[in-house]
């Protein structure tokens, strides 16, 4: 079991305990089955960023507190130097590096996402979440599937889309892909 997933699970349980809520209440509030929520708290599954964002919003905390265990403090600006963003590698397939983790009251979540190659035809994940998303490929070639439509993005290409549509990604050419993802609710 991945240590970061285990830490996220512990923070979810701590949040529920701090708010004096039952597993059933949190599951219902977050549109999950009791079994799905229990799997989150026991670190049996890797929660998507969008699910963590939904939980954070529901209970009035920041995504950073759930993902990284840190509360943002900066209100005027937050500088992230190259390669120094708070990082979480939730699976071997992809890694998120938060670019604004220290900024309080963010209206968007910018990340550098690293996608490792998988066997051809294997999407890394399919996800849906409220809002919109912007992706800009920095290196490598990325296959994005949005609601069944496949699009290939090369370095410098960008895509803005409705993230409530199912979407998944795949690194092409057997090479790692890095892209800027900005998630807005």
PDB file of C-alpha atoms in Angstrom:
ATOM      1  CA  UNK A   1       0.000   0.000   0.000  1.00  0.00           C
ATOM      2  CA  UNK A   2       1.389   3.390  -1.000  1.00  0.00           C
ATOM      3  CA  UNK A   3       2.382   5.555   1.974  1.00  0.00           C
ATOM      4  CA  UNK A   4       0.814   8.724   0.525  1.00  0.00           C
ATOM      5  CA  UNK A   5      -2.516   6.973  -0.053  1.00  0.00           C
ATOM      6  CA  UNK A   6      -2.369   5.741   3.530  1.00  0.00           C
ATOM      7  CA  UNK A   7      -1.737   9.309   4.766  1.00  0.00           C
ATOM      8  CA  UNK A   8      -4.690  10.639   2.753  1.00  0.00           C
ATOM      9  CA  UNK A   9      -6.858   7.885   4.266  1.00  0.00           C
ATOM     10  CA  UNK A  10      -5.759   8.912   7.769  1.00  0.00           C
ATOM     11  CA  UNK A  11      -6.579  12.566   7.058  1.00  0.00           C
ATOM     12  CA  UNK A  12     -10.044  11.582   5.758  1.00  0.00           C
ATOM     13  CA  UNK A  13     -10.714   9.620   8.935  1.00  0.00           C
ATOM     14  CA  UNK A  14      -9.371  12.479  11.062  1.00  0.00           C
ATOM     15  CA  UNK A  15     -11.635  14.961   9.280  1.00  0.00           C
ATOM     16  CA  UNK A  16     -14.677  12.761   9.819  1.00  0.00           C
ATOM     17  CA  UNK A  17     -13.784  12.293  13.488  1.00  0.00           C
ATOM     18  CA  UNK A  18     -13.171  16.029  13.992  1.00  0.00           C
ATOM     19  CA  UNK A  19     -16.590  16.834  12.509  1.00  0.00           C
ATOM     20  CA  UNK A  20     -18.190  14.033  14.573  1.00  0.00           C
ATOM     21  CA  UNK A  21     -19.768  12.464  11.489  1.00  0.00           C
ATOM     22  CA  UNK A  22     -20.545   8.829  10.821  1.00  0.00           C
ATOM     23  CA  UNK A  23     -19.197   6.985   7.796  1.00  0.00           C
ATOM     24  CA  UNK A  24     -22.783   6.834   6.499  1.00  0.00           C
ATOM     25  CA  UNK A  25     -23.176  10.626   6.750  1.00  0.00           C
ATOM     26  CA  UNK A  26     -19.934  11.380   4.915  1.00  0.00           C
ATOM     27  CA  UNK A  27     -20.659   8.777   2.237  1.00  0.00           C
ATOM     28  CA  UNK A  28     -24.106  10.279   1.625  1.00  0.00           C
ATOM     29  CA  UNK A  29     -22.746  13.859   1.629  1.00  0.00           C
ATOM     30  CA  UNK A  30     -20.151  12.904  -0.988  1.00  0.00           C
ATOM     31  CA  UNK A  31     -22.428  10.756  -3.174  1.00  0.00           C
ATOM     32  CA  UNK A  32     -20.508   7.570  -2.367  1.00  0.00           C
ATOM     33  CA  UNK A  33     -21.644   4.201  -1.128  1.00  0.00           C
ATOM     34  CA  UNK A  34     -20.676   3.327   2.439  1.00  0.00           C
ATOM     35  CA  UNK A  35     -18.376   0.626   1.033  1.00  0.00           C
ATOM     36  CA  UNK A  36     -16.633   3.129  -1.274  1.00  0.00           C
ATOM     37  CA  UNK A  37     -16.066   5.566   1.564  1.00  0.00           C
ATOM     38  CA  UNK A  38     -14.802   2.817   3.883  1.00  0.00           C
ATOM     39  CA  UNK A  39     -12.353   1.783   1.166  1.00  0.00           C
ATOM     40  CA  UNK A  40     -11.090   5.404   1.072  1.00  0.00           C
ATOM     41  CA  UNK A  41     -10.526   5.534   4.829  1.00  0.00           C
ATOM     42  CA  UNK A  42      -8.802   2.152   4.863  1.00  0.00           C
ATOM     43  CA  UNK A  43      -6.512   3.124   1.943  1.00  0.00           C
ATOM     44  CA  UNK A  44      -7.799   0.249  -0.190  1.00  0.00           C
ATOM     45  CA  UNK A  45      -8.378   2.568  -3.144  1.00  0.00           C
ATOM     46  CA  UNK A  46      -6.537   5.559  -4.545  1.00  0.00           C
ATOM     47  CA  UNK A  47      -8.896   8.563  -4.409  1.00  0.00           C
ATOM     48  CA  UNK A  48      -9.010  10.824  -7.445  1.00  0.00           C
ATOM     49  CA  UNK A  49      -8.084  14.479  -7.037  1.00  0.00           C
ATOM     50  CA  UNK A  50     -11.614  15.408  -8.048  1.00  0.00           C
ATOM     51  CA  UNK A  51     -13.111  13.245  -5.297  1.00  0.00           C
ATOM     52  CA  UNK A  52     -10.770  14.778  -2.718  1.00  0.00           C
ATOM     53  CA  UNK A  53     -11.669  18.229  -4.032  1.00  0.00           C
ATOM     54  CA  UNK A  54     -15.391  17.424  -3.654  1.00  0.00           C
ATOM     55  CA  UNK A  55     -14.860  16.250  -0.049  1.00  0.00           C
ATOM     56  CA  UNK A  56     -12.722  19.297   0.773  1.00  0.00           C
ATOM     57  CA  UNK A  57     -15.342  21.700  -0.580  1.00  0.00           C
ATOM     58  CA  UNK A  58     -18.173  19.900   1.195  1.00  0.00           C
ATOM     59  CA  UNK A  59     -16.455  20.281   4.562  1.00  0.00           C
ATOM     60  CA  UNK A  60     -14.855  23.704   4.073  1.00  0.00           C
ATOM     61  CA  UNK A  61     -11.189  22.713   4.005  1.00  0.00           C
ATOM     62  CA  UNK A  62      -8.551  22.968   1.305  1.00  0.00           C
ATOM     63  CA  UNK A  63      -7.559  20.226  -1.090  1.00  0.00           C
ATOM     64  CA  UNK A  64      -3.994  20.649   0.199  1.00  0.00           C
ATOM     65  CA  UNK A  65      -5.040  19.639   3.682  1.00  0.00           C
ATOM     66  CA  UNK A  66      -6.379  16.318   2.385  1.00  0.00           C
ATOM     67  CA  UNK A  67      -3.662  15.614  -0.183  1.00  0.00           C
ATOM     68  CA  UNK A  68      -0.590  16.958   1.569  1.00  0.00           C
ATOM     69  CA  UNK A  69      -1.573  17.603   5.196  1.00  0.00           C
ATOM     70  CA  UNK A  70      -0.659  21.278   4.899  1.00  0.00           C
ATOM     71  CA  UNK A  71      -2.816  24.361   5.165  1.00  0.00           C
ATOM     72  CA  UNK A  72      -2.168  27.222   2.713  1.00  0.00           C
ATOM     73  CA  UNK A  73      -0.981  30.449   4.356  1.00  0.00           C
ATOM     74  CA  UNK A  74      -0.213  32.980   1.610  1.00  0.00           C
ATOM     75  CA  UNK A  75      -2.865  35.494   0.508  1.00  0.00           C
ATOM     76  CA  UNK A  76      -1.089  37.921  -1.841  1.00  0.00           C
ATOM     77  CA  UNK A  77       0.985  35.469  -3.892  1.00  0.00           C
ATOM     78  CA  UNK A  78       2.689  32.090  -3.714  1.00  0.00           C
ATOM     79  CA  UNK A  79       5.878  31.362  -5.664  1.00  0.00           C
ATOM     80  CA  UNK A  80       6.726  27.805  -6.691  1.00  0.00           C
ATOM     81  CA  UNK A  81      10.214  27.353  -8.125  1.00  0.00           C
ATOM     82  CA  UNK A  82      10.763  24.691 -10.786  1.00  0.00           C
ATOM     83  CA  UNK A  83      10.548  21.209  -9.311  1.00  0.00           C
ATOM     84  CA  UNK A  84       9.657  22.399  -5.797  1.00  0.00           C
ATOM     85  CA  UNK A  85       5.868  22.055  -5.819  1.00  0.00           C
ATOM     86  CA  UNK A  86       4.294  19.797  -3.222  1.00  0.00           C
ATOM     87  CA  UNK A  87       4.199  16.442  -4.942  1.00  0.00           C
ATOM     88  CA  UNK A  88       2.111  13.340  -4.566  1.00  0.00           C
ATOM     89  CA  UNK A  89       2.676  10.186  -6.563  1.00  0.00           C
ATOM     90  CA  UNK A  90      -0.574   8.357  -5.998  1.00  0.00           C
ATOM     91  CA  UNK A  91       0.129   5.515  -8.404  1.00  0.00           C
ATOM     92  CA  UNK A  92       3.100   4.488 -10.502  1.00  0.00           C
ATOM     93  CA  UNK A  93       1.146   5.722 -13.531  1.00  0.00           C
ATOM     94  CA  UNK A  94       1.025   9.425 -12.692  1.00  0.00           C
ATOM     95  CA  UNK A  95       2.225  12.084 -10.270  1.00  0.00           C
ATOM     96  CA  UNK A  96       0.781  15.485  -9.342  1.00  0.00           C
ATOM     97  CA  UNK A  97       2.933  18.472  -8.388  1.00  0.00           C
ATOM     98  CA  UNK A  98       0.829  21.268  -6.905  1.00  0.00           C
ATOM     99  CA  UNK A  99       1.913  24.700  -8.110  1.00  0.00           C
ATOM    100  CA  UNK A 100      -0.156  26.797  -5.702  1.00  0.00           C
ATOM    101  CA  UNK A 101      -0.353  24.709  -2.537  1.00  0.00           C
ATOM    102  CA  UNK A 102       0.543  27.603  -0.251  1.00  0.00           C
ATOM    103  CA  UNK A 103      -1.992  30.088  -1.646  1.00  0.00           C
ATOM    104  CA  UNK A 104      -5.067  30.520   0.514  1.00  0.00           C
ATOM    105  CA  UNK A 105      -8.517  30.731  -1.119  1.00  0.00           C
ATOM    106  CA  UNK A 106      -7.516  29.481  -4.579  1.00  0.00           C
ATOM    107  CA  UNK A 107     -10.196  29.495  -7.265  1.00  0.00           C
ATOM    108  CA  UNK A 108      -8.237  27.032  -9.428  1.00  0.00           C
ATOM    109  CA  UNK A 109      -5.924  24.067  -8.797  1.00  0.00           C
ATOM    110  CA  UNK A 110      -2.796  24.168 -11.009  1.00  0.00           C
ATOM    111  CA  UNK A 111      -0.665  21.017 -11.200  1.00  0.00           C
ATOM    112  CA  UNK A 112       2.217  19.637 -13.223  1.00  0.00           C
ATOM    113  CA  UNK A 113       1.052  16.107 -14.016  1.00  0.00           C
ATOM    114  CA  UNK A 114       3.546  13.432 -14.996  1.00  0.00           C
ATOM    115  CA  UNK A 115       2.107  10.410 -16.806  1.00  0.00           C
ATOM    116  CA  UNK A 116       4.266   7.332 -17.194  1.00  0.00           C
ATOM    117  CA  UNK A 117       3.835   5.126 -20.273  1.00  0.00           C
ATOM    118  CA  UNK A 118       1.482   2.160 -20.102  1.00  0.00           C
ATOM    119  CA  UNK A 119       0.762  -0.574 -22.640  1.00  0.00           C
ATOM    120  CA  UNK A 120      -0.842   0.929 -25.756  1.00  0.00           C
ATOM    121  CA  UNK A 121      -4.600   1.216 -25.449  1.00  0.00           C
ATOM    122  CA  UNK A 122      -4.570   1.369 -21.636  1.00  0.00           C
ATOM    123  CA  UNK A 123      -5.948   4.678 -20.382  1.00  0.00           C
ATOM    124  CA  UNK A 124      -4.385   5.766 -17.106  1.00  0.00           C
ATOM    125  CA  UNK A 125      -7.776   6.531 -15.588  1.00  0.00           C
ATOM    126  CA  UNK A 126     -11.182   7.819 -16.401  1.00  0.00           C
ATOM    127  CA  UNK A 127     -12.465  10.581 -14.225  1.00  0.00           C
ATOM    128  CA  UNK A 128     -15.215  13.152 -13.984  1.00  0.00           C
ATOM    129  CA  UNK A 129     -15.435  16.169 -11.730  1.00  0.00           C
ATOM    130  CA  UNK A 130     -17.329  19.427 -11.543  1.00  0.00           C
ATOM    131  CA  UNK A 131     -16.102  22.418 -13.450  1.00  0.00           C
ATOM    132  CA  UNK A 132     -13.636  22.822 -16.238  1.00  0.00           C
ATOM    133  CA  UNK A 133     -10.047  21.839 -16.898  1.00  0.00           C
ATOM    134  CA  UNK A 134      -7.182  23.251 -18.931  1.00  0.00           C
ATOM    135  CA  UNK A 135      -4.261  21.042 -20.030  1.00  0.00           C
ATOM    136  CA  UNK A 136      -1.049  22.253 -21.731  1.00  0.00           C
ATOM    137  CA  UNK A 137       1.473  19.611 -22.811  1.00  0.00           C
ATOM    138  CA  UNK A 138       5.040  20.482 -21.821  1.00  0.00           C
ATOM    139  CA  UNK A 139       6.837  17.341 -22.998  1.00  0.00           C
ATOM    140  CA  UNK A 140       5.872  14.091 -24.681  1.00  0.00           C
ATOM    141  CA  UNK A 141       2.727  13.222 -26.600  1.00  0.00           C
ATOM    142  CA  UNK A 142      -0.536  12.696 -24.740  1.00  0.00           C
ATOM    143  CA  UNK A 143      -3.672  10.904 -25.841  1.00  0.00           C
ATOM    144  CA  UNK A 144      -6.712  12.372 -24.109  1.00  0.00           C
ATOM    145  CA  UNK A 145     -10.086  10.689 -24.328  1.00  0.00           C
ATOM    146  CA  UNK A 146     -12.937  13.050 -23.502  1.00  0.00           C
ATOM    147  CA  UNK A 147     -16.368  11.516 -23.510  1.00  0.00           C
ATOM    148  CA  UNK A 148     -15.267   8.980 -26.138  1.00  0.00           C
ATOM    149  CA  UNK A 149     -13.475  11.492 -28.405  1.00  0.00           C
ATOM    150  CA  UNK A 150      -9.737  10.804 -28.697  1.00  0.00           C
ATOM    151  CA  UNK A 151      -7.386  13.762 -29.119  1.00  0.00           C
ATOM    152  CA  UNK A 152      -3.596  13.697 -29.426  1.00  0.00           C
ATOM    153  CA  UNK A 153      -1.738  16.613 -27.872  1.00  0.00           C
ATOM    154  CA  UNK A 154       1.887  17.398 -28.736  1.00  0.00           C
ATOM    155  CA  UNK A 155       4.247  19.708 -26.816  1.00  0.00           C
ATOM    156  CA  UNK A 156       2.754  23.209 -26.800  1.00  0.00           C
ATOM    157  CA  UNK A 157      -0.786  21.972 -27.546  1.00  0.00           C
ATOM    158  CA  UNK A 158      -3.504  22.827 -25.061  1.00  0.00           C
ATOM    159  CA  UNK A 159      -7.066  21.793 -24.421  1.00  0.00           C
ATOM    160  CA  UNK A 160      -9.823  23.393 -22.354  1.00  0.00           C
ATOM    161  CA  UNK A 161     -12.795  21.136 -21.595  1.00  0.00           C
ATOM    162  CA  UNK A 162     -15.861  20.399 -19.495  1.00  0.00           C
ATOM    163  CA  UNK A 163     -14.440  18.096 -16.825  1.00  0.00           C
ATOM    164  CA  UNK A 164     -17.862  16.705 -15.935  1.00  0.00           C
ATOM    165  CA  UNK A 165     -17.420  14.588 -19.091  1.00  0.00           C
ATOM    166  CA  UNK A 166     -15.521  11.305 -18.551  1.00  0.00           C
ATOM    167  CA  UNK A 167     -11.869  11.821 -19.425  1.00  0.00           C
ATOM    168  CA  UNK A 168      -8.721   9.717 -19.409  1.00  0.00           C
ATOM    169  CA  UNK A 169      -5.129   9.976 -20.565  1.00  0.00           C
ATOM    170  CA  UNK A 170      -2.341   7.883 -22.005  1.00  0.00           C
ATOM    171  CA  UNK A 171       1.335   8.713 -22.565  1.00  0.00           C
ATOM    172  CA  UNK A 172       2.248   7.884 -26.175  1.00  0.00           C
ATOM    173  CA  UNK A 173       5.412   6.590 -27.848  1.00  0.00           C
ATOM    174  CA  UNK A 174       6.533   4.751 -24.680  1.00  0.00           C
ATOM    175  CA  UNK A 175       7.720   8.071 -23.200  1.00  0.00           C
ATOM    176  CA  UNK A 176       6.810  10.032 -20.081  1.00  0.00           C
ATOM    177  CA  UNK A 177       4.457  12.989 -20.575  1.00  0.00           C
ATOM    178  CA  UNK A 178       4.406  16.183 -18.504  1.00  0.00           C
ATOM    179  CA  UNK A 179       1.580  18.653 -18.731  1.00  0.00           C
ATOM    180  CA  UNK A 180       0.161  21.613 -16.886  1.00  0.00           C
ATOM    181  CA  UNK A 181      -3.355  20.907 -15.633  1.00  0.00           C
ATOM    182  CA  UNK A 182      -5.502  23.659 -14.180  1.00  0.00           C
ATOM    183  CA  UNK A 183      -8.760  22.470 -12.593  1.00  0.00           C
ATOM    184  CA  UNK A 184     -11.463  25.075 -11.995  1.00  0.00           C
ATOM    185  CA  UNK A 185     -14.776  24.486 -10.305  1.00  0.00           C
TER     186      UNK A 185
END
